Amino acid sequence: MRLSRAVLALLSLSLAFGTALLPEASATALPETSTSALPKAPASTDADVAAASTIAPPSRTVTTPDGRTRLADRQGRVLTLHGLNLGKTDTVTQDRVARLASEGFTLMRLNIQWEKVEPKRGRYDTDYLRYLDRVLDWADRYGVLVLVDWHQDVFGPAFGHNGIPAWATRTDGLPFEPNPDDWFSDYFQPAAQAAFTHLYDDPDLRAAQAAAYARVASTLRGHRSLLGYDLFNEPFGPVPGDPTDPANQLAASVALEQGRLPAMYRRLIDAVRAADRNAWLFVEPTVLVGQGVPTSLPGFRDPRPGADRIGYAPHYYDTAVESGQDWDPTGGFIEQYEAAIGAYPTAHRMPVLVGEWGPPRATTPGNAELIYRQLRSMPGFASGWAMWYDCDAPEGGGYCVRDADGRPAPGKEPVFGPYARAVAGTPERESYTPTTGEYRLTLNANRTTRRAWTEITLPATVYPHGARVTVDGIPDAVVRVRNGIARLRLPSTPSGTTVTVTVTARRHPAHADDAGRTSPEKHEQGSTH
């Protein structure tokens, strides 16, 4: 999941190595900062939540003028997904899925583990599989897309963590001495190193892993909420020689991405495709990409008929922050990450979803600024993100996105902000000012603009009394707002026209005769609820 002090020296080396290789990615608008807490969302009915959150899964990609590959729907609208991680060690309930949708999120990264799917060799846990099926039933109901994440941290339960079953853990009798103060260093223990080597190399473990993936894919295929699979969380591998030597670690990461790891991905792609031709499949680099080291992964062939559905799912963590420091805006982390992230998905025409990101606590000035900077950064290269983690904690402690009362955790309020989830045109720029609730979207019109609806998520935490929407310079713009979604269509906008949409918060509830109407007469430019 995250790095720690054990790799700080390595990352100092890798930053210098990685940032010289790729050009800097383009930037987008920076939201203004705020220290004010957002209100708790008002209660919603199931029907309200479903109507507000439903979004069709991506069925294609589009290439924007900057060369990026973006997720898109059947109409050609550019999709952006915002979501949270959940399910790692806790149970997902219907209420949690409903809350996710009511807060305006469109994505759930559902953490699952092989150890739970197949706790004994050759014996699948049917209760766990039924549980996963129920979770996707709820996601179907509330309109949240699900990225199923095959999760592991320090291999699995044999080492006190989670992921690969104990029966599939082969240590060659080597020692394992956990470090309670630096969990990531457990990866470098001889027993863990041996276990990864056997997982990648032993034919029977390869076959067993592929069979487990196929079994889950057979169970979940057909759900309209199923976006796809993140094939292996934060891949790691053996480090020849001294595993604490930064040079050895860097060389091992490159070797893994050029050899054992892509071989695993090819096996798992084939395994899922044998059961499901439609799900998107996402590959992850090693964790070093989060610190400015460009991935060495090759491209991948998708055996499905038609266009490929393979994406890239890096994580976005700053090592110093993960080790307990406040974020240093002058350290170059954002710039180095953006420089490292762009070339690989561009070269292979892959959409990007950031599978994990965010500091453990955002109450310090630097970490609060990091939230804003990452939210500014990700639209420049990704089709969306899932923040770590969906939970409530007193005073927003740990990685939880909410406080104990369910409100956005201090410093993490912008995560719950408005965003354009579907754009009929090319999205150019977004900005959001939490202190006022003002949101702006600039798009460039194309042939999709005149025939499809652009959709903007307007969370109730930001707009408890509703919102006003205006479209500059488009006299026949049609705007409709209902259940937390603004929908707008621009019937006569010529291709190439720059369009600016502005959303402002209502300070008082709308009149009763305004609420819930959808007729064009009540929703011309500037009229909304």
Coordinates of C-alpha atoms in Angstrom, one line a residue:
M1 CA 0.0 0.0 0.0
R2 CA 2.5 2.6 1.0
L3 CA 6.2 3.1 1.4
S4 CA 8.2 3.7 4.6
R5 CA 11.6 4.8 6.0
A6 CA 13.2 1.6 4.7
V7 CA 13.2 3.0 1.2
L8 CA 13.9 6.7 1.7
A9 CA 17.5 6.3 0.5
L10 CA 16.4 4.4 -2.5
L11 CA 13.9 7.1 -3.4
S12 CA 16.4 9.8 -3.2
L13 CA 18.4 7.9 -5.8
S14 CA 15.4 7.1 -7.9
L15 CA 14.2 10.7 -8.1
A16 CA 17.4 11.8 -9.7
F17 CA 17.2 8.8 -12.0
G18 CA 13.6 9.2 -13.1
T19 CA 12.9 12.8 -13.6
A20 CA 15.5 13.2 -16.4
L21 CA 13.7 10.7 -18.6
L22 CA 10.3 12.2 -19.3
P23 CA 8.8 15.6 -20.0
E24 CA 6.6 17.3 -17.4
A25 CA 2.9 16.5 -17.6
S26 CA 0.4 19.3 -18.3
A27 CA -1.1 21.0 -15.2
T28 CA -4.8 21.9 -14.5
A29 CA -6.4 24.4 -12.3
L30 CA -5.6 24.5 -8.6
P31 CA -8.6 24.7 -6.3
E32 CA -8.4 27.5 -3.8
T33 CA -7.6 26.5 -0.2
S34 CA -10.1 26.5 2.7
T35 CA -10.1 25.6 6.3
S36 CA -13.8 25.5 6.7
A37 CA -15.5 22.2 7.3
L38 CA -18.3 21.0 4.9
P39 CA -21.7 20.2 6.3
K40 CA -22.9 16.7 6.5
A41 CA -25.0 15.6 3.6
P42 CA -28.8 15.6 4.1
A43 CA -30.5 12.3 4.2
S44 CA -31.5 10.9 0.8
T45 CA -33.8 8.1 -0.2
D46 CA -32.6 5.1 -2.1
A47 CA -34.4 6.4 -5.2
D48 CA -32.7 9.7 -4.9
V49 CA -29.3 8.2 -4.6
A50 CA -29.7 5.8 -7.5
A51 CA -31.1 8.6 -9.8
A52 CA -28.2 10.8 -8.8
S53 CA -25.3 8.4 -9.1
T54 CA -26.1 6.1 -12.0
I55 CA -23.5 6.3 -14.7
A56 CA -22.8 3.8 -17.5
P57 CA -19.5 2.0 -17.4
P58 CA -17.0 3.0 -20.1
S59 CA -17.3 1.1 -23.3
R60 CA -14.5 2.7 -25.3
T61 CA -11.7 5.3 -25.1
V62 CA -11.1 8.6 -26.9
T63 CA -7.8 10.3 -27.6
T64 CA -7.8 14.0 -26.6
P65 CA -5.8 16.5 -28.6
D66 CA -3.0 16.3 -26.0
G67 CA -2.5 12.6 -26.9
R68 CA -4.0 11.2 -23.8
T69 CA -6.3 8.2 -23.8
R70 CA -9.4 8.8 -21.8
L71 CA -12.3 6.5 -20.7
A72 CA -15.5 7.2 -22.6
D73 CA -19.0 5.9 -22.9
R74 CA -21.0 4.8 -25.9
Q75 CA -21.9 8.4 -26.8
G76 CA -18.2 9.4 -26.8
R77 CA -18.5 11.4 -23.6
V78 CA -15.2 11.7 -21.7
L79 CA -15.7 10.1 -18.3
T80 CA -14.1 11.0 -15.0
L81 CA -14.5 8.7 -12.0
H82 CA -14.0 9.8 -8.3
G83 CA -14.1 7.2 -5.6
L84 CA -12.8 5.5 -2.5
N85 CA -11.1 2.2 -1.5
L86 CA -13.0 -0.1 0.8
G87 CA -13.3 -3.8 1.8
K88 CA -9.6 -4.5 2.7
T89 CA -10.2 -5.9 6.2
D90 CA -13.7 -4.6 6.8
T91 CA -17.1 -5.8 5.5
V92 CA -18.8 -3.8 2.8
T93 CA -22.5 -3.2 3.6
Q94 CA -25.4 -1.9 1.5
D95 CA -25.4 1.3 3.7
R96 CA -21.8 2.0 2.8
V97 CA -22.4 1.6 -0.9
A98 CA -25.4 3.9 -0.6
R99 CA -23.4 6.5 1.3
L100 CA -20.7 6.4 -1.3
A101 CA -23.2 7.1 -4.0
S102 CA -25.0 9.8 -2.0
E103 CA -21.7 11.7 -1.5
G104 CA -21.3 11.9 -5.3
F105 CA -18.7 9.2 -5.8
T106 CA -18.9 7.1 -8.9
L107 CA -16.2 4.5 -8.2
M108 CA -15.5 1.9 -5.6
R109 CA -12.1 0.2 -5.5
L110 CA -13.1 -3.0 -3.8
N111 CA -10.1 -4.7 -2.1
I112 CA -10.3 -8.5 -2.2
Q113 CA -7.7 -11.1 -1.4
W114 CA -6.8 -14.5 -2.8
E115 CA -6.6 -15.9 0.7
K116 CA -10.3 -15.2 1.2
V117 CA -11.3 -16.6 -2.2
E118 CA -9.4 -19.8 -1.8
P119 CA -8.5 -20.3 1.9
K120 CA -7.6 -24.0 1.3
R121 CA -6.0 -25.2 -1.9
G122 CA -8.6 -26.1 -4.5
R123 CA -11.5 -25.2 -2.2
Y124 CA -13.1 -21.9 -2.9
D125 CA -15.1 -20.1 -0.2
T126 CA -18.6 -19.9 -1.7
D127 CA -19.8 -17.6 1.1
Y128 CA -17.1 -15.1 0.3
L129 CA -17.9 -15.3 -3.4
R130 CA -21.6 -14.7 -2.7
Y131 CA -20.6 -11.7 -0.5
L132 CA -18.7 -10.2 -3.5
D133 CA -21.7 -10.8 -5.7
R134 CA -24.0 -9.0 -3.2
V135 CA -21.6 -6.1 -3.1
L136 CA -21.9 -5.7 -6.8
D137 CA -25.7 -6.1 -6.6
W138 CA -25.7 -3.0 -4.3
A139 CA -23.4 -1.2 -6.7
D140 CA -25.8 -2.0 -9.5
R141 CA -28.6 -0.6 -7.4
Y142 CA -26.9 2.7 -6.5
G143 CA -25.0 3.2 -9.8
V144 CA -21.5 3.0 -8.5
L145 CA -18.8 1.4 -10.7
V146 CA -16.6 -1.2 -9.1
L147 CA -12.9 -1.8 -9.7
V148 CA -12.1 -5.1 -8.1
D149 CA -8.6 -4.9 -6.6
W150 CA -6.7 -8.1 -6.0
H151 CA -4.9 -6.8 -2.9
Q152 CA -1.8 -7.8 -1.1
D153 CA 0.5 -6.2 1.4
V154 CA 3.8 -8.0 2.3
F155 CA 2.5 -11.1 0.4
G156 CA 0.0 -12.5 2.8
P157 CA -1.2 -13.8 6.2
A158 CA 1.9 -16.0 6.6
F159 CA 3.7 -12.8 7.4
G160 CA 1.0 -11.1 9.4
H161 CA -0.4 -9.2 6.4
N162 CA -3.0 -10.0 3.7
G163 CA -3.2 -11.3 0.1
I164 CA -1.7 -14.6 -0.9
P165 CA -3.0 -17.7 1.0
A166 CA -0.7 -19.3 3.5
W167 CA -0.9 -22.6 1.6
A168 CA 0.7 -20.8 -1.4
T169 CA 3.5 -19.3 0.6
R170 CA 6.9 -21.0 0.2
T171 CA 9.7 -19.7 2.2
D172 CA 12.4 -22.3 1.7
G173 CA 12.8 -22.3 5.5
L174 CA 14.3 -18.7 5.5
P175 CA 13.8 -16.4 8.4
F176 CA 11.2 -13.7 8.8
E177 CA 11.6 -11.1 11.6
P178 CA 8.9 -8.4 11.4
N179 CA 9.7 -4.8 12.2
P180 CA 6.7 -3.4 14.2
D181 CA 7.9 0.2 13.5
D182 CA 8.4 -0.1 9.8
W183 CA 6.0 -2.6 8.2
F184 CA 7.2 -2.0 4.6
S185 CA 10.7 -3.3 5.6
D186 CA 9.0 -6.7 6.0
Y187 CA 9.1 -7.0 2.2
F188 CA 12.9 -7.3 2.5
Q189 CA 12.9 -10.3 4.9
P190 CA 14.4 -13.5 3.3
A191 CA 11.2 -15.5 3.8
A192 CA 9.1 -12.8 2.0
Q193 CA 11.6 -12.6 -0.8
A194 CA 11.5 -16.3 -1.3
A195 CA 7.7 -16.3 -1.3
F196 CA 7.5 -13.8 -4.1
T197 CA 10.0 -15.7 -6.1
H198 CA 8.0 -18.9 -5.9
L199 CA 4.7 -17.1 -6.7
Y200 CA 6.2 -15.8 -10.0
D201 CA 8.2 -18.9 -10.9
D202 CA 6.4 -22.1 -9.7
P203 CA 4.1 -23.6 -12.3
D204 CA 1.6 -24.9 -9.8
L205 CA 1.2 -21.6 -8.1
R206 CA 0.9 -19.8 -11.4
A207 CA -2.0 -22.1 -12.4
A208 CA -3.7 -21.9 -9.0
Q209 CA -3.6 -18.1 -9.1
A210 CA -5.0 -17.9 -12.6
A211 CA -7.8 -20.3 -11.6
A212 CA -8.8 -18.2 -8.6
Y213 CA -8.9 -15.1 -10.9
A214 CA -11.1 -16.9 -13.4
R215 CA -13.4 -18.1 -10.6
V216 CA -14.0 -14.6 -9.4
A217 CA -14.5 -13.3 -12.9
S218 CA -17.1 -16.0 -13.5
T219 CA -18.9 -15.0 -10.4
L220 CA -19.0 -11.3 -11.1
R221 CA -19.4 -11.1 -14.8
G222 CA -22.5 -9.5 -16.1
H223 CA -22.9 -6.9 -13.3
R224 CA -23.5 -3.5 -14.9
S225 CA -21.5 -2.0 -12.1
L226 CA -18.4 -4.0 -12.9
L227 CA -15.8 -1.7 -14.3
G228 CA -13.0 -4.3 -14.1
Y229 CA -10.0 -5.7 -12.2
D230 CA -6.8 -4.2 -10.8
L231 CA -4.8 -7.4 -11.3
F232 CA -2.2 -7.1 -8.5
N233 CA -1.9 -4.5 -5.8
E234 CA 1.6 -2.9 -5.5
P235 CA 3.6 -5.6 -7.0
F236 CA 6.9 -6.5 -5.4
G237 CA 9.6 -9.0 -6.0
P238 CA 12.9 -10.5 -5.1
V239 CA 15.9 -8.2 -4.6
P240 CA 19.2 -10.0 -5.5
G241 CA 22.0 -9.3 -3.1
D242 CA 21.6 -7.0 -0.2
P243 CA 17.9 -6.0 -0.2
T244 CA 18.6 -2.9 1.8
D245 CA 21.0 -1.5 -0.8
P246 CA 19.2 1.3 -2.7
A247 CA 20.9 0.4 -6.0
N248 CA 19.9 -3.2 -5.7
Q249 CA 16.3 -2.3 -5.0
L250 CA 16.1 0.0 -8.0
A251 CA 17.7 -2.6 -10.3
A252 CA 15.3 -5.3 -8.9
S253 CA 12.3 -3.1 -9.6
V254 CA 13.3 -2.5 -13.2
A255 CA 14.1 -6.3 -13.7
L256 CA 10.7 -7.2 -12.2
E257 CA 8.8 -4.9 -14.6
Q258 CA 10.7 -6.3 -17.5
G259 CA 10.4 -10.0 -16.7
R260 CA 8.4 -11.8 -14.0
L261 CA 5.7 -9.1 -13.5
P262 CA 4.5 -8.8 -17.2
A263 CA 4.6 -12.6 -17.4
M264 CA 2.2 -12.7 -14.5
Y265 CA 0.0 -10.1 -15.9
R266 CA -0.3 -12.0 -19.2
R267 CA -1.4 -15.1 -17.4
L268 CA -3.9 -13.2 -15.4
I269 CA -5.3 -11.3 -18.4
D270 CA -5.8 -14.6 -20.2
A271 CA -7.5 -16.1 -17.0
V272 CA -10.0 -13.3 -16.6
R273 CA -10.7 -13.1 -20.4
A274 CA -11.6 -16.8 -20.4
A275 CA -14.5 -15.9 -18.2
D276 CA -15.3 -12.2 -19.0
R277 CA -14.6 -10.5 -22.4
N278 CA -15.9 -7.1 -21.3
A279 CA -14.3 -6.1 -18.0
W280 CA -11.5 -3.6 -18.0
L281 CA -8.1 -4.9 -16.8
F282 CA -5.7 -2.6 -15.1
V283 CA -2.0 -3.3 -14.5
E284 CA 0.1 -1.6 -11.8
P285 CA 3.8 -0.7 -11.8
T286 CA 6.0 -1.1 -8.8
V287 CA 5.6 1.5 -6.1
L288 CA 8.7 3.4 -7.3
V289 CA 6.6 5.1 -10.0
G290 CA 5.1 7.1 -7.1
Q291 CA 8.5 8.6 -6.5
G292 CA 9.4 9.7 -10.0
V293 CA 10.8 6.4 -11.5
P294 CA 9.1 5.8 -14.9
T295 CA 7.8 2.2 -15.3
S296 CA 9.7 -0.4 -17.3
L297 CA 6.5 -2.4 -18.0
P298 CA 5.9 -3.4 -21.7
G299 CA 2.6 -3.0 -23.4
F300 CA 0.0 -5.8 -23.2
R301 CA -2.2 -7.6 -25.8
D302 CA -5.9 -7.9 -25.0
P303 CA -7.2 -11.2 -26.4
R304 CA -10.8 -9.9 -26.4
P305 CA -12.5 -9.3 -29.7
G306 CA -12.6 -5.6 -30.6
A307 CA -10.7 -2.7 -29.0
D308 CA -8.4 -3.4 -26.0
R309 CA -9.7 -2.8 -22.5
I310 CA -6.4 -2.6 -20.6
G311 CA -5.6 0.3 -18.4
Y312 CA -2.9 1.6 -16.1
A313 CA -3.4 2.0 -12.3
P314 CA -0.4 3.5 -10.5
H315 CA -0.5 4.8 -7.0
Y316 CA 0.3 8.3 -5.9
Y317 CA 2.1 8.4 -2.5
D318 CA 4.8 10.6 -1.1
T319 CA 7.3 8.6 0.9
A320 CA 8.1 11.3 3.4
V321 CA 4.4 11.9 4.2
E322 CA 3.9 8.1 4.6
S323 CA 6.7 8.2 7.1
G324 CA 5.0 10.8 9.2
Q325 CA 6.4 14.1 7.9
D326 CA 4.3 17.1 6.9
W327 CA 4.4 17.5 3.1
D328 CA 7.0 19.9 1.7
P329 CA 5.6 21.8 -1.3
T330 CA 9.1 22.7 -2.4
G331 CA 10.3 19.1 -2.6
G332 CA 9.3 18.5 -6.2
F333 CA 7.2 15.5 -5.5
I334 CA 4.2 16.5 -7.7
E335 CA 6.4 17.6 -10.6
Q336 CA 8.5 14.4 -10.5
Y337 CA 5.5 12.2 -10.4
E338 CA 3.8 13.9 -13.3
A339 CA 7.1 13.6 -15.3
A340 CA 7.3 9.9 -14.6
I341 CA 3.6 9.0 -15.2
G342 CA 2.8 10.1 -18.7
A343 CA 4.9 8.4 -21.3
Y344 CA 3.9 4.8 -20.7
P345 CA 0.1 5.1 -21.0
T346 CA 0.5 7.5 -23.9
A347 CA 2.7 5.1 -25.8
H348 CA 0.4 2.2 -25.3
R349 CA -2.9 4.1 -25.5
M350 CA -4.0 3.2 -22.1
P351 CA -6.4 5.1 -19.8
V352 CA -5.2 5.8 -16.3
L353 CA -6.9 5.4 -13.0
V354 CA -5.0 6.3 -9.8
G355 CA -5.9 3.3 -7.5
E356 CA -4.6 4.8 -4.3
W357 CA -3.5 8.3 -3.1
G358 CA -3.7 10.7 -0.2
P359 CA -1.9 11.5 3.1
P360 CA -2.8 9.7 6.3
R361 CA -3.9 12.9 7.9
A362 CA -4.5 16.3 6.3
T363 CA -4.7 18.5 9.4
T364 CA -1.2 19.9 9.0
P365 CA -0.7 22.7 6.5
G366 CA 1.6 20.8 4.2
N367 CA -0.6 17.7 4.0
A368 CA -3.7 19.8 3.4
E369 CA -1.9 21.5 0.6
L370 CA -0.9 18.1 -0.8
I371 CA -4.6 17.2 -1.1
Y372 CA -5.2 20.2 -3.2
R373 CA -2.1 19.7 -5.3
Q374 CA -2.9 16.1 -6.1
L375 CA -6.5 17.0 -7.0
R376 CA -5.1 19.6 -9.3
S377 CA -2.6 17.2 -10.8
M378 CA -4.6 14.1 -11.5
P379 CA -7.0 15.5 -14.2
G380 CA -3.8 16.2 -16.2
F381 CA -3.1 12.5 -16.7
A382 CA -5.9 10.3 -15.3
S383 CA -9.5 9.4 -16.0
G384 CA -10.2 9.2 -12.3
W385 CA -9.0 8.0 -8.9
A386 CA -9.9 6.1 -5.7
M387 CA -8.7 7.7 -2.5
W388 CA -7.4 5.6 0.4
Y389 CA -9.7 4.9 2.5
D390 CA -13.4 4.8 3.1
C391 CA -13.8 4.9 6.9
D392 CA -14.7 7.2 9.8
A393 CA -12.3 8.2 12.6
P394 CA -12.2 10.7 15.4
E395 CA -10.8 14.0 14.1
G396 CA -10.2 12.4 10.8
G397 CA -7.4 10.2 12.1
G398 CA -5.4 7.8 10.0
Y399 CA -6.3 7.5 6.3
C400 CA -10.1 7.8 6.9
V401 CA -11.8 10.3 4.7
R402 CA -14.4 11.2 7.3
D403 CA -14.5 12.1 10.9
A404 CA -16.4 10.2 13.6
D405 CA -19.7 11.9 12.6
G406 CA -19.4 11.0 9.0
R407 CA -18.4 14.5 7.8
P408 CA -15.4 15.1 5.6
A409 CA -12.2 14.8 7.6
P410 CA -10.4 18.0 8.3
G411 CA -8.3 19.0 5.3
K412 CA -10.0 16.3 3.1
E413 CA -13.1 18.4 2.3
P414 CA -12.0 19.0 -1.4
V415 CA -12.2 15.2 -2.0
F416 CA -15.9 15.6 -1.7
G417 CA -16.1 18.5 -4.2
P418 CA -18.0 18.8 -7.5
Y419 CA -16.6 17.4 -10.7
A420 CA -17.5 16.7 -14.3
R421 CA -18.2 13.0 -14.5
A422 CA -19.2 13.0 -18.2
V423 CA -18.3 15.7 -20.7
A424 CA -19.8 15.9 -24.2
G425 CA -16.7 17.5 -25.7
T426 CA -13.1 17.8 -24.5
P427 CA -12.6 18.8 -20.9
E428 CA -10.0 21.6 -20.7
R429 CA -10.0 22.9 -17.2
E430 CA -11.8 22.5 -13.8
S431 CA -11.5 24.7 -10.7
Y432 CA -13.3 24.6 -7.4
T433 CA -13.3 27.1 -4.5
P434 CA -14.4 25.4 -1.3
T435 CA -14.9 28.6 0.6
T436 CA -17.7 29.7 -1.8
G437 CA -18.7 26.5 -3.5
E438 CA -18.0 28.0 -6.9
Y439 CA -17.1 25.4 -9.5
R440 CA -16.0 26.1 -13.1
L441 CA -15.7 23.7 -16.1
T442 CA -14.2 24.8 -19.4
L443 CA -14.7 22.4 -22.3
N444 CA -14.0 22.5 -26.0
A445 CA -17.0 21.6 -28.1
N446 CA -16.9 18.8 -30.7
R447 CA -19.5 16.8 -32.5
T448 CA -20.5 15.0 -29.3
T449 CA -21.4 18.3 -27.6
R450 CA -24.6 19.0 -29.6
R451 CA -26.1 15.5 -29.2
A452 CA -25.1 14.4 -25.7
W453 CA -25.5 15.7 -22.1
T454 CA -22.6 16.9 -20.0
E455 CA -23.0 15.8 -16.4
I456 CA -21.5 17.5 -13.3
T457 CA -21.7 15.9 -9.9
L458 CA -22.9 18.4 -7.2
P459 CA -22.5 16.8 -3.8
A460 CA -25.0 17.7 -1.1
T461 CA -22.1 18.3 1.3
V462 CA -21.2 21.3 -0.9
Y463 CA -24.6 22.3 -2.1
P464 CA -27.0 21.5 0.7
H465 CA -29.6 24.0 -0.7
G466 CA -29.0 23.3 -4.3
A467 CA -26.9 25.2 -6.9
R468 CA -27.2 27.6 -9.8
V469 CA -25.6 26.7 -13.1
T470 CA -24.8 29.2 -15.9
V471 CA -23.3 28.6 -19.4
D472 CA -21.4 31.5 -20.9
G473 CA -22.3 32.6 -24.4
I474 CA -24.6 29.7 -25.4
P475 CA -28.1 31.2 -25.6
D476 CA -29.8 27.9 -26.2
A477 CA -28.1 25.9 -23.5
V478 CA -30.4 23.6 -21.7
V479 CA -29.6 23.0 -18.0
R480 CA -31.3 20.5 -15.7
V481 CA -30.4 19.8 -12.1
R482 CA -31.9 17.0 -10.1
N483 CA -30.7 14.8 -7.2
G484 CA -27.2 16.2 -7.1
I485 CA -26.4 16.1 -10.9
A486 CA -26.3 19.0 -13.3
R487 CA -27.0 18.0 -16.9
L488 CA -26.5 20.4 -19.7
R489 CA -26.8 20.2 -23.5
L490 CA -25.5 22.7 -26.0
P491 CA -27.6 22.1 -29.2
S492 CA -26.0 24.6 -31.6
T493 CA -22.5 24.9 -30.4
P494 CA -19.9 24.8 -33.3
S495 CA -17.0 22.4 -32.9
G496 CA -14.0 24.2 -31.5
T497 CA -16.0 26.6 -29.4
T498 CA -14.7 27.1 -25.8
V499 CA -17.6 26.8 -23.3
T500 CA -17.4 27.8 -19.6
V501 CA -19.9 26.4 -17.1
T502 CA -20.1 28.0 -13.7
V503 CA -21.8 26.5 -10.6
T504 CA -22.5 28.5 -7.5
A505 CA -24.2 27.5 -4.2
R506 CA -27.6 28.6 -3.3
R507 CA -27.7 30.1 0.2
H508 CA -31.3 29.1 0.9
P509 CA -33.5 26.2 -0.3
A510 CA -35.2 26.6 -3.6
H511 CA -38.9 27.2 -3.7
A512 CA -41.1 24.2 -3.5
D513 CA -42.5 24.7 -7.0
D514 CA -38.9 24.6 -8.4
A515 CA -37.8 21.3 -6.8
G516 CA -37.5 18.3 -9.0
R517 CA -38.8 19.8 -12.2
T518 CA -37.2 18.7 -15.5
S519 CA -39.0 20.6 -18.2
P520 CA -36.7 22.6 -20.5
E521 CA -38.8 25.7 -19.9
K522 CA -37.7 25.7 -16.3
H523 CA -34.1 24.8 -17.1
E524 CA -32.8 27.2 -19.7
Q525 CA -29.4 28.8 -19.2
G526 CA -28.9 29.9 -15.7
S527 CA -32.0 28.2 -14.2
T528 CA -31.4 25.3 -11.9
H529 CA -32.3 23.8 -8.6

